[in-house]
PDB file of C-alpha atoms in Angstrom:
ATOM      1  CA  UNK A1449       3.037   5.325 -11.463  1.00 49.00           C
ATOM      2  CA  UNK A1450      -0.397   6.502 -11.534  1.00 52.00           C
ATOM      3  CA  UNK A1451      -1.407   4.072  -9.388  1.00 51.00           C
ATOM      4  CA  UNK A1452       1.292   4.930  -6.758  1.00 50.00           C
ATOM      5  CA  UNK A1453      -1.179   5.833  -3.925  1.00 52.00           C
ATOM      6  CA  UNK A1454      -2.918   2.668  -4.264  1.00 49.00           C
ATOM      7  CA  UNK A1455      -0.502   0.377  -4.031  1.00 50.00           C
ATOM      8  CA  UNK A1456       0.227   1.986  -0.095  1.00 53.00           C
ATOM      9  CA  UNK A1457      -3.156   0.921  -0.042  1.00 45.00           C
ATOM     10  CA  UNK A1458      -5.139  -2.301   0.090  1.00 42.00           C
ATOM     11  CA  UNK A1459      -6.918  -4.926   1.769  1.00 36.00           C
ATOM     12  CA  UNK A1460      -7.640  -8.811   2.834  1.00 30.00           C
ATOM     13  CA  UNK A1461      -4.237 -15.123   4.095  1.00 30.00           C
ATOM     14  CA  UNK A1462      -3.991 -17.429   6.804  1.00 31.00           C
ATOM     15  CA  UNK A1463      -0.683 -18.876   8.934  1.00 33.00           C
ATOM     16  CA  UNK A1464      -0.636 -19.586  12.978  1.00 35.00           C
ATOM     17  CA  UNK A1465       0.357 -18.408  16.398  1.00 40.00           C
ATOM     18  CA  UNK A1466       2.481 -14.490  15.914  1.00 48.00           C
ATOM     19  CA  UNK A1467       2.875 -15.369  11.722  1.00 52.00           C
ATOM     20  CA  UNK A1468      -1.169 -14.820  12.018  1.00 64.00           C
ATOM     21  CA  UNK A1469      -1.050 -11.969  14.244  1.00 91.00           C
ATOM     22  CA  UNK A1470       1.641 -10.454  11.597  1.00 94.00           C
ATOM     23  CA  UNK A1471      -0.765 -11.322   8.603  1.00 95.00           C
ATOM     24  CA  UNK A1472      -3.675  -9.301  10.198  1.00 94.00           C
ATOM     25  CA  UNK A1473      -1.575  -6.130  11.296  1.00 95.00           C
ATOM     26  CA  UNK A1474      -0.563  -6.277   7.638  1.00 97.00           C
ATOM     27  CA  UNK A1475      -3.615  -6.836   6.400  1.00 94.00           C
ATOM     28  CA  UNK A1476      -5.163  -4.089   8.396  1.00 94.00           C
ATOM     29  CA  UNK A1477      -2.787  -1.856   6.913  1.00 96.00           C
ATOM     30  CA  UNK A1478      -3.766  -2.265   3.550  1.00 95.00           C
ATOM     31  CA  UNK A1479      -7.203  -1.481   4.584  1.00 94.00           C
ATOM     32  CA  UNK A1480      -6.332   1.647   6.232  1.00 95.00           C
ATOM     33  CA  UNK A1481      -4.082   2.595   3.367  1.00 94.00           C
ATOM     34  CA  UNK A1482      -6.969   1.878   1.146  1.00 94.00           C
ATOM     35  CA  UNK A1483      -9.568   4.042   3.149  1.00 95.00           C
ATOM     36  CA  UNK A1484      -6.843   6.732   3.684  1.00 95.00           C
ATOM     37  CA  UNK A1485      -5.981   7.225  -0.245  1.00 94.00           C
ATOM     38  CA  UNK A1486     -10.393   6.907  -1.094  1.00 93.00           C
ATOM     39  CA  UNK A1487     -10.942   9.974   1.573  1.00 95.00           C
ATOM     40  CA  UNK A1488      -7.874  11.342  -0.604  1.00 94.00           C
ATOM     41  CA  UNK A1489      -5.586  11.843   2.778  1.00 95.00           C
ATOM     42  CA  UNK A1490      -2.262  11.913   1.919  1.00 96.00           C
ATOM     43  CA  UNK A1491      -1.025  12.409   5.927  1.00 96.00           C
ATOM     44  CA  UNK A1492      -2.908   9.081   6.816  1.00 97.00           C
ATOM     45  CA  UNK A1493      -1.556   7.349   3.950  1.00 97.00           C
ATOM     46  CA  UNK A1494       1.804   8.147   4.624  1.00 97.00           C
ATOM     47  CA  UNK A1495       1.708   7.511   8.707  1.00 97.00           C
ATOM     48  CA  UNK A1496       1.896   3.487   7.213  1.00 97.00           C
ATOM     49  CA  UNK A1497       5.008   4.608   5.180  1.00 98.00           C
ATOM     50  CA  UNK A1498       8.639   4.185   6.571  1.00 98.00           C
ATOM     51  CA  UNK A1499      10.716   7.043   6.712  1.00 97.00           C
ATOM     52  CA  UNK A1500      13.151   5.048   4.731  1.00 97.00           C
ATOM     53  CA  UNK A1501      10.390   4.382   2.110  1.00 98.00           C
ATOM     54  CA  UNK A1502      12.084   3.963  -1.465  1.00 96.00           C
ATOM     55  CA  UNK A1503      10.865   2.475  -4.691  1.00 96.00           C
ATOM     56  CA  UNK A1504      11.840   2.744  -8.503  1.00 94.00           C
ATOM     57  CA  UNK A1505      10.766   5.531  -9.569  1.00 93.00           C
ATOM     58  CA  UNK A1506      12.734   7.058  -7.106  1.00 95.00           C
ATOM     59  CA  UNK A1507      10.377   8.361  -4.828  1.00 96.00           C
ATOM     60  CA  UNK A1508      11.616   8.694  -0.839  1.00 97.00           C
ATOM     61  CA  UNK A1509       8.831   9.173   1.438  1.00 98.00           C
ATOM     62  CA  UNK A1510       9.127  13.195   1.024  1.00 97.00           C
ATOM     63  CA  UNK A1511       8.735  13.343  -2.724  1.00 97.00           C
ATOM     64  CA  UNK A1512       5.721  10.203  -2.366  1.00 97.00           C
ATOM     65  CA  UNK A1513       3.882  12.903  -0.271  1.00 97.00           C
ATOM     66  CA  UNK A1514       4.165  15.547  -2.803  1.00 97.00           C
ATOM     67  CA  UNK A1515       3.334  13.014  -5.152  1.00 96.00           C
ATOM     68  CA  UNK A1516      -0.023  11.698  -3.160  1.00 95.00           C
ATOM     69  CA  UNK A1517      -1.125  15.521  -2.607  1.00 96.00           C
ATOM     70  CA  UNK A1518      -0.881  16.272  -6.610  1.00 95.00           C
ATOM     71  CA  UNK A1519      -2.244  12.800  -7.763  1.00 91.00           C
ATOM     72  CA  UNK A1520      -5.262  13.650  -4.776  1.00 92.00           C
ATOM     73  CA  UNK A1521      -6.005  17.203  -5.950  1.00 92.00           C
ATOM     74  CA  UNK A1522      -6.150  15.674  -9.939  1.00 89.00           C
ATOM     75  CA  UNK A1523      -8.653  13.027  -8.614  1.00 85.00           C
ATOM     76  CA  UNK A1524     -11.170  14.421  -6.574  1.00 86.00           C
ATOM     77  CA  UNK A1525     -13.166  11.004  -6.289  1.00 87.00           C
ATOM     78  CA  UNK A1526     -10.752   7.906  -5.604  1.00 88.00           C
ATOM     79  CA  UNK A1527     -12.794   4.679  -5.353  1.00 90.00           C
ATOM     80  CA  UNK A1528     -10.254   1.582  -5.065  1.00 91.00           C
ATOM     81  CA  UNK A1529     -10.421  -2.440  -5.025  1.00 89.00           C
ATOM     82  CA  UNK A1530      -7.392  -4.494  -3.589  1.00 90.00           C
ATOM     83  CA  UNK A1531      -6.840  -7.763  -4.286  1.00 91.00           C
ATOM     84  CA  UNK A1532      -4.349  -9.262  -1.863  1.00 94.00           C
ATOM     85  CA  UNK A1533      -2.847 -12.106  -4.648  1.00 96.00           C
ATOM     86  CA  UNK A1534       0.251 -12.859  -1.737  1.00 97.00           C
ATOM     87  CA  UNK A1535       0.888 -12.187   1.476  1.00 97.00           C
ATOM     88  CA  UNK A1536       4.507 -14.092   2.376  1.00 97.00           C
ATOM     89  CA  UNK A1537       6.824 -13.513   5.297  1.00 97.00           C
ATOM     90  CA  UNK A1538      10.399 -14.618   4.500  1.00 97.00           C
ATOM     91  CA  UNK A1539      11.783 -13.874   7.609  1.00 96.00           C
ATOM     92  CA  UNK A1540      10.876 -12.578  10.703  1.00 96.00           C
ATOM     93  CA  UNK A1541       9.730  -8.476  10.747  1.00 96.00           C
ATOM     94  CA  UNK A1542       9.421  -8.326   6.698  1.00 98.00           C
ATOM     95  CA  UNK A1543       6.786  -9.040   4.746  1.00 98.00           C
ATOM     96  CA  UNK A1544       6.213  -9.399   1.168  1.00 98.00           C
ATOM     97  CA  UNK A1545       2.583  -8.583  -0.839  1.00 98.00           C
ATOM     98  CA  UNK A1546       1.722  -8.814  -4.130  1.00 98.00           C
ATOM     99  CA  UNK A1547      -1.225  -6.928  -4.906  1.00 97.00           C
ATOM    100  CA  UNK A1548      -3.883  -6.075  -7.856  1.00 94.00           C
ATOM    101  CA  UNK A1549      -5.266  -2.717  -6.892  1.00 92.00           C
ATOM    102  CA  UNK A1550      -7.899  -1.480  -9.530  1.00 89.00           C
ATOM    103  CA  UNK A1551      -8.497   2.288  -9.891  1.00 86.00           C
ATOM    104  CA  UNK A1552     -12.365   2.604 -10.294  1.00 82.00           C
ATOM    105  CA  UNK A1553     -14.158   5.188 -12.387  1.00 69.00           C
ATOM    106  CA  UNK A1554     -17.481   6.275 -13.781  1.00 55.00           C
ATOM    107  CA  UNK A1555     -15.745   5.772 -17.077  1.00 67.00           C
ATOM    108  CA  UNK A1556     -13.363   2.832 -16.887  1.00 70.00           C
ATOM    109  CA  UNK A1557     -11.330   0.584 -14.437  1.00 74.00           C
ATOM    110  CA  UNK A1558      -7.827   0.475 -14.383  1.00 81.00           C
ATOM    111  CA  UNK A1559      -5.752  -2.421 -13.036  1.00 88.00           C
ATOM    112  CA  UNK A1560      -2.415  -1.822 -11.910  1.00 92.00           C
ATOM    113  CA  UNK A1561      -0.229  -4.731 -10.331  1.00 95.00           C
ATOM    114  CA  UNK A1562       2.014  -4.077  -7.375  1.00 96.00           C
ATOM    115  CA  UNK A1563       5.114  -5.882  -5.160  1.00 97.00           C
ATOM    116  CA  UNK A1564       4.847  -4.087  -1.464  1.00 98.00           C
ATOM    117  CA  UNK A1565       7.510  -4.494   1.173  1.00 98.00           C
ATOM    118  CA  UNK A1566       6.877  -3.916   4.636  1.00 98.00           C
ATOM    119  CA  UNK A1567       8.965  -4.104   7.729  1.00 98.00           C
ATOM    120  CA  UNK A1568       8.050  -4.543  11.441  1.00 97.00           C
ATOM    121  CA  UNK A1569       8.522  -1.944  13.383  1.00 92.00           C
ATOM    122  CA  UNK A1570       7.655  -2.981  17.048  1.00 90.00           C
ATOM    123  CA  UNK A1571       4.149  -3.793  16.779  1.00 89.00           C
ATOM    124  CA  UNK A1572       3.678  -1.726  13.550  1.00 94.00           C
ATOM    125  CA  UNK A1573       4.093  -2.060   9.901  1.00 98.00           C
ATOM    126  CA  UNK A1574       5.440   0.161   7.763  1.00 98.00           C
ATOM    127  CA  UNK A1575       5.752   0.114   3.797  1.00 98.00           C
ATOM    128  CA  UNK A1576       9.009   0.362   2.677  1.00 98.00           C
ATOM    129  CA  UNK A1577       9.119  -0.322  -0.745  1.00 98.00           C
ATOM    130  CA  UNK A1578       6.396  -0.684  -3.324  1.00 97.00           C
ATOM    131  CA  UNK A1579       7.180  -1.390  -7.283  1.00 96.00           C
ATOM    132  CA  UNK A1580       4.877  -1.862 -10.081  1.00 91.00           C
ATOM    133  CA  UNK A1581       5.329  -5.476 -11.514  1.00 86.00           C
ATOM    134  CA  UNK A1582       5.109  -6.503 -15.171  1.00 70.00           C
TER     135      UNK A1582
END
């Protein structure tokens, strides 16, 4: 759970015609998650959240904030590498990611691995779920 802000986060697959156009606006998420959660803003980071965000630890997009602004204030320096390991789209408007995101510190690097949902929302893409994975 430590990791929970950067796996809203992240980063950088290839398919054609609107499936491509998907891919990038999800991509492009990820990379404005990932800048949001290193300049430790918790109000960008959740503007790519759903407001019916959920995941297991039982977090709703409310209690996620509260968690971001706590996990922000205990970090004051948040450096972050995502590694996109799958980008899939099952069916149109939802998309599935699995990602490595590693926690980088003058002291150690910690790798946590993450299962992201998103959903289309017009043009946009919003997290709605986001899980650790074993």
């Amino acid at each position: 759970m430590k990791f929970l802000p950067a796996l809203i986060l992240a980063t950088a697959l290839t398919a054609c015609g609107a499936r491509s156009s998907d891919e990038e606006r999800v991509r492009e998420l990820f990379a404005s998650a990932e800048e949001a959660a290193e300049a430790r803003d918790s109000s960008d980071v959740l503007a790519l959240v759903a407001d019916e965000y959920t995941d297991a630890q039982g977090l709703d997009k409310t209690s996620l904030g509260n968690f971001l602004r706590g996990w922000f204030f205990a970090h004051p320096r948040v450096e972050l590498t995502v590694v996109v390991e799958s980008l899939e789209f099952p069916v149109d408007g939802l998309a599935q990611a699995n990602l490595t995101v590693g926690n980088l510190t003058a002291t150690d690097v910690d790798l946590e691995r993450i299962k992201v949902e998103l959903r289309r929302d017009g043009e946009d893409w919003r997290v709605v779920r986001a899980d650790r994975r074993r």
